[in-house]
Short mmCIF file of C-alpha atoms in Angstrom, two decimals:
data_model
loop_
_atom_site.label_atom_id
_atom_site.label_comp_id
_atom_site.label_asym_id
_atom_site.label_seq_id
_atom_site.Cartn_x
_atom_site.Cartn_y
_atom_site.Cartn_z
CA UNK M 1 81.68 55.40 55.23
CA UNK M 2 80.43 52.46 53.04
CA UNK M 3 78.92 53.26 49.34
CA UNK M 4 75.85 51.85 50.84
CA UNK M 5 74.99 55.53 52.02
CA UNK M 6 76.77 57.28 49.10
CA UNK M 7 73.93 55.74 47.09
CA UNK M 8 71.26 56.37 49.82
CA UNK M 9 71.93 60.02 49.68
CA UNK M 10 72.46 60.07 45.67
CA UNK M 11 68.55 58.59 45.41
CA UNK M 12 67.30 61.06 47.44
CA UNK M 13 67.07 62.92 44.08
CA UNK M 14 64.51 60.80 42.92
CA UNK M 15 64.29 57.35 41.06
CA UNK M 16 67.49 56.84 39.03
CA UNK M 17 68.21 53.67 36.54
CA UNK M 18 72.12 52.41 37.67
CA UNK M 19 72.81 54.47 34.86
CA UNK M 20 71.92 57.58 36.18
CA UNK M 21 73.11 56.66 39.37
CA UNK M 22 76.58 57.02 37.61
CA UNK M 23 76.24 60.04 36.02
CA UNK M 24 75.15 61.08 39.14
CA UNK M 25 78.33 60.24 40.88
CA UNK M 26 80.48 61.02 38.02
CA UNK M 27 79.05 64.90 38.31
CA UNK M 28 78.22 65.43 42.23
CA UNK M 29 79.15 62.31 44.03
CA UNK M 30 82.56 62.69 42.92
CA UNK M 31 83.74 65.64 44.49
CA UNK M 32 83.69 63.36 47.69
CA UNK M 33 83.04 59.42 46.77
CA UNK M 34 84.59 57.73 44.11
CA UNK M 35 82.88 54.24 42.53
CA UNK M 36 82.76 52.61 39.44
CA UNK M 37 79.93 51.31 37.90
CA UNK M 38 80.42 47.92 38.17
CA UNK M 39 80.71 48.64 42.36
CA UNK M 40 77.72 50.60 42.23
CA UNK M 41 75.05 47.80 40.40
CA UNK M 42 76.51 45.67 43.17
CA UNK M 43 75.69 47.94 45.48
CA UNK M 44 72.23 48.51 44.61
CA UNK M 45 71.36 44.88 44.45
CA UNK M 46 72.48 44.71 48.15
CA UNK M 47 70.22 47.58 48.88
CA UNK M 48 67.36 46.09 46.98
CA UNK M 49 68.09 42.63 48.93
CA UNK M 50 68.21 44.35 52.40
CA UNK M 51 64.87 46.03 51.51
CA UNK M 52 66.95 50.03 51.77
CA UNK M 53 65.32 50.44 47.91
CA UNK M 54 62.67 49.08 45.45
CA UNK M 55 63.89 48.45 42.20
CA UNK M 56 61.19 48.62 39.28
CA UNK M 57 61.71 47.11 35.50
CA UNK M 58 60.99 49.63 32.51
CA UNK M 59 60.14 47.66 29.72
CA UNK M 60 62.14 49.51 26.25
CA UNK M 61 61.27 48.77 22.85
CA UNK M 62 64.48 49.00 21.28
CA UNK M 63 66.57 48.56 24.11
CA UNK M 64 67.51 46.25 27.15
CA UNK M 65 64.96 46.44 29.77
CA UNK M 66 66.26 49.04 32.54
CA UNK M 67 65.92 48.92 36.43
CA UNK M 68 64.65 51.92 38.46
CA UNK M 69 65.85 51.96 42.17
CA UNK M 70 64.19 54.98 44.53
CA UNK M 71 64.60 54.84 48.36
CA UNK M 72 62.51 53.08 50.42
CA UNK M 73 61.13 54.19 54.34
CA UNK M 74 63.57 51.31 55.45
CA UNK M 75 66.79 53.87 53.18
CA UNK M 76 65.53 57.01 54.31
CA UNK M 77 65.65 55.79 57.76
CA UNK M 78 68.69 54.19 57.70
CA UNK M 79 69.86 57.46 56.29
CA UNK M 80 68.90 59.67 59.63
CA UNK M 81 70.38 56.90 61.58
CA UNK M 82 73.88 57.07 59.92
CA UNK M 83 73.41 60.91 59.79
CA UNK M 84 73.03 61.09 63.41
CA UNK M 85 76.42 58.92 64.50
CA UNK M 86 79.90 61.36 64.30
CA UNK M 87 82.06 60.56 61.03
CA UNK M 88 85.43 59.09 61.47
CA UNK M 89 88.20 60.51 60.73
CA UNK M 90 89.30 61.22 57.45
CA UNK M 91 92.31 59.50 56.31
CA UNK M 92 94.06 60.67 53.10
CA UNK M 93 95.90 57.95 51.30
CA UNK M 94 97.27 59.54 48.01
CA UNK M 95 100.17 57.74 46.09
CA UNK M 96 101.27 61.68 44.97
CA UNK M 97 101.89 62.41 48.78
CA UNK M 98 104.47 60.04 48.87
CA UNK M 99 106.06 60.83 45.84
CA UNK M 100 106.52 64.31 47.46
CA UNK M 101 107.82 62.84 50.79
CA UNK M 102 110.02 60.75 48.48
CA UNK M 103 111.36 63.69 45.92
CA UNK M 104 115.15 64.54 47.51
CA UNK M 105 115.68 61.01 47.15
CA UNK M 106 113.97 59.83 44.00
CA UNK M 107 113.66 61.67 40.52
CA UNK M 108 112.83 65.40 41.44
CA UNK M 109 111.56 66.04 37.48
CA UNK M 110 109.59 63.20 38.06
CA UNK M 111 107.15 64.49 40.48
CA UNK M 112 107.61 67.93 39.04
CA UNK M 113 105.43 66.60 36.61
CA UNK M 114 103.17 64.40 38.48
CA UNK M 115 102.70 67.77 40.13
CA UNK M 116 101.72 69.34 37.14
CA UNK M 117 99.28 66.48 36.01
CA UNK M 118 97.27 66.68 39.08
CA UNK M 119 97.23 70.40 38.92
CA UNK M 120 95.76 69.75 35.31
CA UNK M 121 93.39 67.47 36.93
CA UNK M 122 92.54 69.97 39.38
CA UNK M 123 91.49 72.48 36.72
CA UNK M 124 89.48 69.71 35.16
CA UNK M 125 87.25 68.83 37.90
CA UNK M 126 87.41 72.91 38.88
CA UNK M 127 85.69 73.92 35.53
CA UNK M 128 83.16 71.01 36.17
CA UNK M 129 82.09 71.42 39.31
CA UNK M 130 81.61 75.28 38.80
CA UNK M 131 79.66 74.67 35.53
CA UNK M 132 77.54 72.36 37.69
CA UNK M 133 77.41 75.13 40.18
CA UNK M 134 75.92 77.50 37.77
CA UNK M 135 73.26 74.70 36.93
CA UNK M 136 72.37 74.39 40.48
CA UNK M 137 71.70 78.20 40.79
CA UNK M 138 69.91 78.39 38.09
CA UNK M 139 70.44 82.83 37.71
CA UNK M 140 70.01 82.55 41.87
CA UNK M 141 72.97 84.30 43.79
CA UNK M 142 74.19 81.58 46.35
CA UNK M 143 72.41 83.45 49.32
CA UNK M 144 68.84 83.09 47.94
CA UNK M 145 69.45 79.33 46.87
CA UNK M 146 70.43 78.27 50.02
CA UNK M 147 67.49 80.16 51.55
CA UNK M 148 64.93 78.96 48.90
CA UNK M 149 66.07 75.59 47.87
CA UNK M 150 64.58 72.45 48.54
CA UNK M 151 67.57 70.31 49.48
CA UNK M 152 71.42 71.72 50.37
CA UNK M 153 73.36 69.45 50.81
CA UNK M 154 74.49 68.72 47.43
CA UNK M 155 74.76 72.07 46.94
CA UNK M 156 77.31 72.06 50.37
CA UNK M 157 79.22 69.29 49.08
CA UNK M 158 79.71 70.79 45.95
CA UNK M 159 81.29 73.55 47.41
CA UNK M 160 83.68 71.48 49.52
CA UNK M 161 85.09 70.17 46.05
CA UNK M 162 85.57 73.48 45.02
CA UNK M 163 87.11 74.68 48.02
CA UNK M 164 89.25 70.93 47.53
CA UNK M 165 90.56 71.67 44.19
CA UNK M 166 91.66 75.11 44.74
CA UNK M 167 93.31 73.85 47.88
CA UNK M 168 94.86 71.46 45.21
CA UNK M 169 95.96 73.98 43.21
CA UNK M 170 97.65 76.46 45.63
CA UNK M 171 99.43 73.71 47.15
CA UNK M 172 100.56 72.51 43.55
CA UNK M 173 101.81 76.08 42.72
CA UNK M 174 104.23 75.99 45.83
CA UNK M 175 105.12 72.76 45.46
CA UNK M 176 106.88 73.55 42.17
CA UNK M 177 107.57 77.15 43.37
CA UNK M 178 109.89 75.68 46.46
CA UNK M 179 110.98 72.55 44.01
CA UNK M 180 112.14 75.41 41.35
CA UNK M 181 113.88 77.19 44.35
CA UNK M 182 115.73 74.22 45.46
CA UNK M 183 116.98 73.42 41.46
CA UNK M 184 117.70 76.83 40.95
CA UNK M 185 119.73 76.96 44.68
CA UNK M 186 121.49 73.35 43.73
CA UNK M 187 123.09 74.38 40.49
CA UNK M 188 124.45 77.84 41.31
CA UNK M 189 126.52 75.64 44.13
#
């Protein structure tokens, strides 16, 4: 997947400034696509050359100028196209996996505590995403949102983060739970 249709999808919200566009992936996006600011105004001027969004100037009094981008028939088409061709696989490539792999041979405390810090991170992005959650429903129960609302999907994704970081978290929890074990077995010998 290229950011091209992370961006796509994120505009389908409505006009956003470049600003927005990274609070928007800093909330929502997130949970699934990671990009920094300076990779998404790069990517919007390629979208705005290849005619996938318009891009508008506000003219501000007090501050710089700002650029509006909203999808254009060319993006929204683009979009059903790449939402009708199968995903590829996904392919995890996480530096903390290898630590693990790593940890008889290489400094047990060590990732003990790297263990801990992404469980911490975990949490983090947990309390976020469920705050946001209770935004999105709005005093709804789930069932009558997804019946009622007009768009789903980042309503779907948002629960695949959740579902992500609790995943996170119960694997974090036996990870220390077996690494404990092993310690524990080790210096009774």
């Amino acid at each position: 997947m290229s950011l091209k249709h992370a961006v796509l999808a994120a505009l389908l919200e409505g006009e956003a400034s470049g600003y927005d566009l990274a609070k928007i992936f800093d909330v929502s996006v997130a949970n699934f696509w990671a990009a920094t600011p300076q990779q998404l105004y790069r990517e919007l001027d390629r979208l705005s050359e290849a005619g996938l969004i318009a891009a508008r100037v506000v003219q501000q009094r007090r501050r710089p100028n700002k650029r509006m981008f909203s999808l254009t028939d060319a993006g929204r088409q683009d979009l059903v196209a790449y939402t009708a061709q199968p995903p590829r696989p996904t392919a995890i490539r996480d530096e903390l996996m290898v630590q693990v792999q790593a940890c008889d041979a290489g400094d047990t405390d060590a990732v003990r505590g790297f263990v801990r810090e992404r469980m911490e991170w975990s949490r983090g992005k947990l309390a976020r995403y469920r705050r946001l959650r209770e935004w999105m429903l709005d005093g709804r129960d789930e069932e009558t949102y997804l019946r009622e609302a007009e768009r789903i999907g980042p309503y779907l994704t948002l629960m695949r983060g959740l579902s992500l970081e609790e995943e996170n978290l119960r694997w974090g929890e036996r990870v220390l739970a077996v690494l404990e074990q092993r310690r524990a077995v080790r210096q009774q010998a």
